[in-house]
Structure formats: structure tokens, C-alpha cells
Short mmCIF file of C-alpha atoms in Angstrom, two decimals:
data_model
loop_
_atom_site.label_atom_id
_atom_site.label_comp_id
_atom_site.label_asym_id
_atom_site.label_seq_id
_atom_site.Cartn_x
_atom_site.Cartn_y
_atom_site.Cartn_z
CA MET A 949 0.13 -0.24 0.28
CA THR A 950 1.13 3.83 -0.61
CA PRO A 951 0.83 6.53 1.28
CA PHE A 952 -2.31 8.42 -0.06
CA ARG A 953 -1.25 11.56 -2.33
CA ALA A 954 -3.28 14.90 -3.60
CA MET A 955 -4.58 14.74 -6.78
CA ARG A 956 -6.67 16.91 -8.81
CA ARG A 957 -10.29 15.49 -7.94
CA GLY A 958 -9.24 13.68 -4.61
CA TYR A 959 -6.53 11.68 -2.73
CA GLU A 960 -5.60 8.67 -4.29
CA SER A 961 -3.55 5.07 -3.26
CA ARG A 962 -2.63 2.18 -4.23
CA PHE A 963 -3.13 -1.67 -2.47
CA GLU A 964 -2.58 -4.49 -3.34
CA PRO A 965 -5.51 -6.47 -4.29
CA VAL A 966 -5.28 -8.72 -1.27
CA GLU A 967 -5.57 -5.26 1.33
CA LYS A 968 -8.49 -4.10 -0.85
CA ALA A 969 -10.46 -7.58 -0.56
CA VAL A 970 -9.53 -8.13 3.49
CA LEU A 971 -10.50 -4.10 4.02
CA ALA A 972 -13.39 -4.18 2.15
CA LYS A 973 -14.60 -7.44 3.83
CA VAL A 974 -13.80 -6.83 7.39
CA ALA A 975 -15.77 -3.12 6.84
CA ARG A 976 -18.97 -4.81 4.96
CA ASP A 977 -18.23 -7.38 8.71
CA VAL A 978 -18.55 -3.97 10.58
CA ALA A 979 -21.22 -2.69 8.87
CA ALA A 980 -23.31 -6.02 9.90
CA LEU A 981 -21.92 -6.16 13.06
CA LEU A 982 -23.40 -2.50 13.78
CA ARG A 983 -27.00 -3.14 11.77
CA ASP A 984 -27.64 -6.49 14.07
CA GLU A 985 -26.49 -4.73 17.32
CA SER A 986 -28.05 -1.14 17.06
CA GLY A 987 -31.33 -2.68 15.63
CA LEU A 988 -31.19 -1.33 12.00
CA GLY A 989 -31.54 -4.76 10.70
CA PRO A 990 -30.03 -6.38 7.67
CA ALA A 991 -29.12 -4.68 4.48
CA GLN A 992 -31.66 -4.94 1.95
CA ARG A 993 -30.97 -4.45 -1.68
CA PRO A 994 -32.54 -2.47 -3.94
CA GLU A 995 -35.24 -4.42 -5.98
CA ARG A 996 -34.62 -4.30 -9.69
CA PRO A 997 -37.06 -2.64 -12.01
CA TRP A 998 -36.78 -5.86 -14.60
CA GLY A 999 -37.92 -9.42 -13.99
CA PRO A 1000 -36.27 -12.69 -14.59
CA ASP A 1001 -36.50 -12.61 -18.45
CA GLY A 1002 -35.46 -9.33 -18.57
CA GLY A 1003 -38.92 -7.63 -18.79
CA PRO A 1004 -40.73 -5.11 -16.55
CA ARG A 1005 -41.33 -6.85 -12.95
CA PRO A 1006 -44.94 -7.33 -12.66
CA ALA A 1007 -46.64 -5.53 -10.23
CA THR A 1008 -47.22 -7.10 -6.63
CA PRO A 1009 -50.81 -7.99 -6.46
CA ALA A 1010 -52.60 -6.02 -3.96
CA ARG A 1011 -53.71 -8.11 -0.89
CA PRO A 1012 -57.45 -8.34 0.22
CA GLY A 1013 -58.60 -5.65 1.75
CA ALA A 1014 -56.29 -3.42 0.24
CA GLY A 1015 -57.01 -0.55 -1.36
CA PRO A 1016 -56.05 1.69 -4.24
CA GLY A 1017 -52.47 1.05 -5.58
CA GLY A 1018 -51.79 -1.99 -2.98
CA LEU A 1019 -52.60 -0.03 -0.24
CA ARG A 1020 -54.37 -1.33 3.13
CA ALA A 1021 -57.42 -0.07 4.42
CA PRO A 1022 -57.40 1.62 7.43
CA ASP A 1023 -59.41 -1.38 8.68
CA ASP A 1024 -56.77 -3.81 8.12
CA LEU A 1025 -53.88 -1.74 9.97
CA SER A 1026 -53.73 -4.47 12.42
CA ALA A 1027 -52.38 -7.27 10.48
CA LEU A 1028 -48.89 -5.27 9.74
CA GLY A 1029 -48.01 -6.10 12.93
CA ILE A 1030 -45.15 -4.27 15.14
CA PRO A 1031 -42.89 -2.55 13.44
CA THR A 1032 -39.41 -3.53 14.16
CA ASP A 1033 -36.78 -1.21 15.72
CA GLY A 1034 -35.19 -0.55 12.29
CA GLU A 1035 -38.59 -0.44 10.81
CA LEU A 1036 -39.25 2.55 13.48
CA ALA A 1037 -35.95 4.32 12.53
CA SER A 1038 -36.02 4.32 9.22
CA LEU A 1039 -39.37 6.57 10.20
CA THR A 1040 -38.83 8.59 13.22
CA GLY A 1041 -35.03 8.80 13.24
CA MET A 1042 -35.01 7.14 17.17
CA THR A 1043 -35.16 3.14 18.27
CA GLY A 1044 -38.37 2.26 19.68
CA VAL A 1045 -36.10 1.25 22.53
CA ALA A 1046 -33.56 2.21 23.52
CA ARG A 1047 -30.55 -1.09 22.57
CA VAL A 1048 -27.49 -1.09 24.46
CA PRO A 1049 -25.09 -3.00 22.17
CA SER A 1050 -24.04 -6.29 23.39
CA ASP A 1051 -20.74 -6.68 21.75
CA PRO A 1052 -17.97 -4.60 23.14
CA ALA A 1053 -16.89 -3.88 19.90
CA ALA A 1054 -20.10 -2.63 19.20
CA LEU A 1055 -20.39 -0.47 22.35
CA ARG A 1056 -16.99 1.14 21.19
CA LEU A 1057 -18.31 2.54 18.29
CA LEU A 1058 -21.89 3.50 20.03
CA PRO A 1059 -20.92 4.30 23.24
CA ASP A 1060 -22.85 5.71 26.68
CA ALA A 1061 -22.90 9.26 25.97
CA SER A 1062 -22.80 9.67 30.18
CA LYS A 1063 -20.75 7.14 32.61
CA ASP A 1064 -22.16 8.47 35.26
CA ASP A 1065 -26.35 8.99 34.39
CA PRO A 1066 -27.68 5.92 33.26
CA ASP A 1067 -30.93 7.93 32.90
CA VAL A 1068 -28.71 11.12 30.27
CA ALA A 1069 -26.98 7.88 28.76
CA ALA A 1070 -30.44 5.75 27.83
CA GLU A 1071 -32.26 8.90 26.45
CA PHE A 1072 -29.52 10.07 24.42
CA ARG A 1073 -29.14 6.61 22.81
CA HIS A 1074 -33.10 6.81 22.20
CA LEU A 1075 -32.56 9.75 20.69
CA THR A 1076 -29.50 9.29 18.49
CA GLN A 1077 -28.61 5.83 18.24
CA ALA A 1078 -30.41 5.43 14.88
CA ASP A 1079 -28.85 8.37 13.61
CA LEU A 1080 -25.51 7.61 14.16
CA ALA A 1081 -25.50 3.87 13.80
CA ARG A 1082 -26.86 4.35 9.83
CA SER A 1083 -24.48 7.25 9.35
CA LYS A 1084 -21.63 5.09 10.41
CA VAL A 1085 -22.83 1.64 8.15
CA THR A 1086 -23.37 3.76 5.32
CA ARG A 1087 -19.84 4.90 5.22
CA LEU A 1088 -18.55 1.39 5.97
CA GLU A 1089 -20.52 -0.13 3.21
CA ASN A 1090 -19.38 2.65 1.14
CA LEU A 1091 -15.65 2.33 1.75
CA ALA A 1092 -16.25 -1.21 1.28
CA GLU A 1093 -17.52 -0.48 -2.29
CA LEU A 1094 -14.87 2.10 -2.77
CA LEU A 1095 -11.97 -0.72 -2.08
CA ASP A 1096 -13.95 -4.27 -3.44
CA PRO A 1097 -16.89 -3.01 -5.31
CA ARG A 1098 -19.57 -5.70 -5.92
CA ASP A 1099 -19.55 -5.33 -9.38
CA ALA A 1100 -15.26 -5.58 -9.97
CA PRO A 1101 -15.49 -7.89 -12.52
CA GLU A 1102 -17.40 -5.87 -15.50
CA ARG A 1103 -15.37 -2.62 -14.32
CA ALA A 1104 -11.85 -4.13 -13.98
CA VAL A 1105 -10.71 -3.67 -18.12
CA GLN A 1106 -12.12 -0.08 -18.31
CA GLN A 1107 -10.49 0.81 -15.20
CA ALA A 1108 -7.35 -1.19 -15.22
CA GLY A 1109 -3.86 1.37 -14.98
CA ARG A 1110 -0.95 1.28 -16.57
CA HIS A 1111 0.47 -1.73 -18.21
CA GLY A 1112 -2.62 -3.46 -16.91
CA ALA A 1113 -1.92 -3.09 -13.18
CA PRO A 1114 -4.66 -2.79 -10.75
CA PRO A 1115 -6.21 0.86 -10.37
CA PRO A 1116 -5.25 2.99 -7.40
CA VAL A 1117 -8.04 3.71 -4.88
CA ARG A 1118 -9.01 7.36 -5.49
CA VAL A 1119 -11.28 9.15 -2.84
CA PRO A 1120 -13.05 12.21 -3.64
CA ARG A 1121 -12.53 15.06 -1.53
CA GLU A 1122 -15.97 15.53 -0.41
CA ASP A 1123 -15.72 11.48 0.65
CA ALA A 1124 -12.53 11.70 2.35
CA ALA A 1125 -13.56 12.61 5.69
CA ALA A 1126 -16.14 9.96 5.92
CA VAL A 1127 -13.45 7.16 4.37
CA ALA A 1128 -11.45 8.16 7.54
CA GLY A 1129 -13.92 7.98 9.92
CA ALA A 1130 -14.88 4.32 8.11
CA LEU A 1131 -11.47 3.33 9.13
CA THR A 1132 -11.01 4.48 12.15
CA ASP A 1133 -14.29 2.22 12.97
CA VAL A 1134 -12.44 -0.55 11.33
CA ARG A 1135 -9.72 -0.32 13.70
CA LEU A 1136 -11.87 0.51 17.01
CA VAL A 1137 -13.77 -3.13 16.31
CA ILE A 1138 -9.99 -4.84 15.88
CA ALA A 1139 -8.36 -2.78 18.80
CA GLU A 1140 -11.39 -4.32 20.83
CA ARG A 1141 -10.97 -8.18 19.65
CA LEU A 1142 -7.21 -7.60 20.28
CA ARG A 1143 -7.53 -6.40 23.44
CA LEU A 1144 -5.87 -3.23 22.87
CA ALA A 1145 -6.76 -0.65 25.69
CA THR A 1146 -3.70 2.06 25.79
CA ASP A 1147 -1.95 3.63 23.10
CA GLU A 1148 1.19 1.87 24.23
CA ASP A 1149 -0.86 -1.42 23.41
CA VAL A 1150 -1.62 -0.28 19.95
CA GLU A 1151 2.64 1.32 19.51
CA ARG A 1152 3.69 -2.27 20.59
CA LEU A 1153 1.54 -4.45 17.91
CA THR A 1154 2.13 -2.16 15.44
CA ASP A 1155 5.47 -2.53 16.40
CA GLU A 1156 5.69 -5.91 16.00
CA VAL A 1157 3.67 -5.85 12.86
CA MET A 1158 6.36 -3.49 11.20
CA TRP A 1159 9.57 -5.47 12.40
CA ASP A 1160 8.25 -9.23 11.05
CA ASN A 1161 7.34 -6.92 7.34
CA GLU A 1162 10.89 -5.98 7.20
CA ALA A 1163 11.98 -9.35 8.50
CA GLY A 1164 9.97 -11.22 5.88
CA ARG A 1165 8.50 -12.91 8.28
CA ASP A 1166 4.72 -14.49 6.89
CA ILE A 1167 1.79 -15.31 8.88
CA PRO A 1168 2.01 -19.03 10.27
CA ALA A 1169 -0.36 -20.87 7.97
CA VAL A 1170 -1.50 -22.77 10.83
CA ASP A 1171 -5.52 -22.14 12.39
CA ASP A 1172 -4.62 -21.19 16.10
CA ASP A 1173 -4.82 -18.23 18.21
CA ARG A 1174 -1.20 -16.56 17.10
CA ALA A 1175 -1.84 -16.94 13.26
CA ALA A 1176 -5.29 -15.39 13.89
CA THR A 1177 -3.66 -12.48 15.92
CA ARG A 1178 -1.39 -12.06 13.57
CA PHE A 1179 -3.63 -11.62 10.79
CA TRP A 1180 -5.90 -9.11 12.42
CA ALA A 1181 -2.96 -7.36 13.50
CA GLY A 1182 -1.61 -6.69 9.83
CA VAL A 1183 -4.94 -5.54 9.12
CA PHE A 1184 -5.30 -3.26 12.03
CA VAL A 1185 -1.87 -2.14 11.22
CA ALA A 1186 -3.06 -1.55 7.33
CA ALA A 1187 -5.94 0.29 8.28
CA GLY A 1188 -4.00 2.74 10.85
CA TYR A 1189 -1.55 3.26 7.48
CA ALA A 1190 -4.15 3.76 5.08
CA GLN A 1191 -6.33 6.31 7.86
CA GLU A 1192 -2.99 8.16 9.18
CA SER A 1193 -1.76 9.16 5.37
CA LEU A 1194 -5.45 10.01 4.30
CA VAL A 1195 -5.52 12.30 7.08
CA GLU A 1196 -2.17 13.59 6.58
CA VAL A 1197 -2.83 14.76 3.19
CA MET A 1198 -6.36 16.35 4.13
CA LEU A 1199 -4.14 18.07 6.64
CA ALA A 1200 -1.86 19.20 4.08
CA ASP A 1201 -4.79 20.63 1.92
CA LEU A 1202 -6.01 22.70 4.76
CA ARG A 1203 -2.65 24.09 5.62
CA SER A 1204 -2.20 24.98 1.71
CA GLY A 1205 -5.94 26.87 1.58
CA GLN A 1206 -7.06 23.83 0.18
CA ARG A 1207 -10.44 23.43 0.72
CA THR A 1208 -12.81 20.21 0.45
CA GLY A 1209 -14.80 20.12 -3.23
CA GLN A 1210 -11.68 22.32 -4.70
CA PRO A 1211 -9.51 21.52 -7.28
CA SER A 1212 -5.93 21.28 -6.77
CA ASP A 1213 -3.30 22.30 -9.58
CA ASP A 1214 -1.52 18.77 -9.11
CA ALA A 1215 -1.64 17.12 -12.16
CA GLU A 1216 -4.13 13.99 -12.62
CA SER A 1217 -2.71 10.25 -12.23
CA ASP A 1218 -2.79 8.25 -15.85
CA GLY A 1219 -3.51 5.06 -13.56
#
């Protein structure tokens, strides 16, 4: 992975294919964790407007008792059932029940607003958790699509760089803060899994990973705790490297008077 650098329309870095695939997978897993722990529910893909034969998708028939256009008549509303937390959140922007995440990793992303006043913490969670979780899920899923798009096979030929090299990762300036935030969320979850509680823990782990890389040591090809720790430590450091280099180039833009969305004088990469 190369550090991010400023380009005309944003920031650019080159990732190894395995780095993109792993970070995208972890970002999607963290998004799924947040959906489950916050009550948003699983992601739903938008329904395609065409049917299996390529023609228009047939309209969904109205249920008995439904009014024009398939809408239920008022006397049939009881059959709708009780909405889930996720459905309430999408309608009102708040959850019906202030669900406290049971997974410590999710709790690091959705922490209590007050450690001293449980009532304040519960009310704040009730009012804000749905919006906060939804925004985090969105930026995590967008990060995953940026690194490893689901339609990558169809786009590979058009986006291949010079001499057929994998295309660089390009982050538009207006999306840079969200990408950096998503990388931070990935690191927070991995830090919880690795039980990294202090800055000293993070520095020690980073030094170990960098030392192993310089020494050419590969991750052990065995399925044990040591191999798993080495793997997740590598992902943690890679996400941190990407996040820190992106933030550094964003700050450099700000120091030079560059503002989000304004083009710079740097030449665009030819890939």
C-alpha cells in the first residue's frame, strides 16, 4: 500500500489486491455488526426494476382488503404487526427501544453519552443511536464498495491502470472525511477484538507487525490463536496506515488553503 497523495479531484493510493479485498470484507462485517447490535436490521438490496426474463417486473398484486395501489385499508392496519426497531428508526430517526449493544466492539462505536448518569445515557441513546449507527453503516459500506466493488469483474477492464496494473483507490475530496471515519471504526472494532486498551498497546502491536514485515516473516499457515492474532494485527496496522496517510494529506490541503471540493493544481494520475 502506498500513502495517499493529493490529486486534482481527490486523493489516491495504490493497494495490493489482497489489501483491498480484506479491508472491504472487514468493513462489510463491521457494518453488519452495527446493523445487528443497533437494531437497524440487515441490509436490503434495492429491488431491480426488471424481472427474470429481462422484461419489466410485474406489479405486486394487492392483498385482500387493500385499497387502490395495494395500500391497506384502515381497518386492516392491525395485520401489519409491530414494527421493528429498524423500521421505527427509518420512519422517525429514533429507535423504539434504547438498545444497548451487547458486543463490546459495537459499544465502542456506539458508546454511552454519560458514564455517571444512566438516565441521560439511555435518553441520548434513544434519540441519537439510530442516526449515528446508520451514518456509520453507510460510510463503512461505501468504503467497502470503494475498495472492492461488487461489480468489480465488469469494471476491471475499463479501470485497469498502466500496463494492466490494478487501478488505484481514488477518494473524492468530499468523501475523504467519511472514508477516514470508516477506517477508524474498523480499527476500533479490531482493537477491541485484540484487547488493545492503551496507546502503548497499539504502539507495541504496530512495532511487532512492522518488524515482522521487515524481517520477511509470513503469517503462520496454521489455524491457531497466534495466526489469527497476527492476521488481525496486520489488518489493524494496514487500516491505520491508510487512515493516517489520508488524514495527513487532508490536513496538508487545509494548511495550503485547499478546501473540500475545490480542485488542486496537481496533475491527474494516468493510473
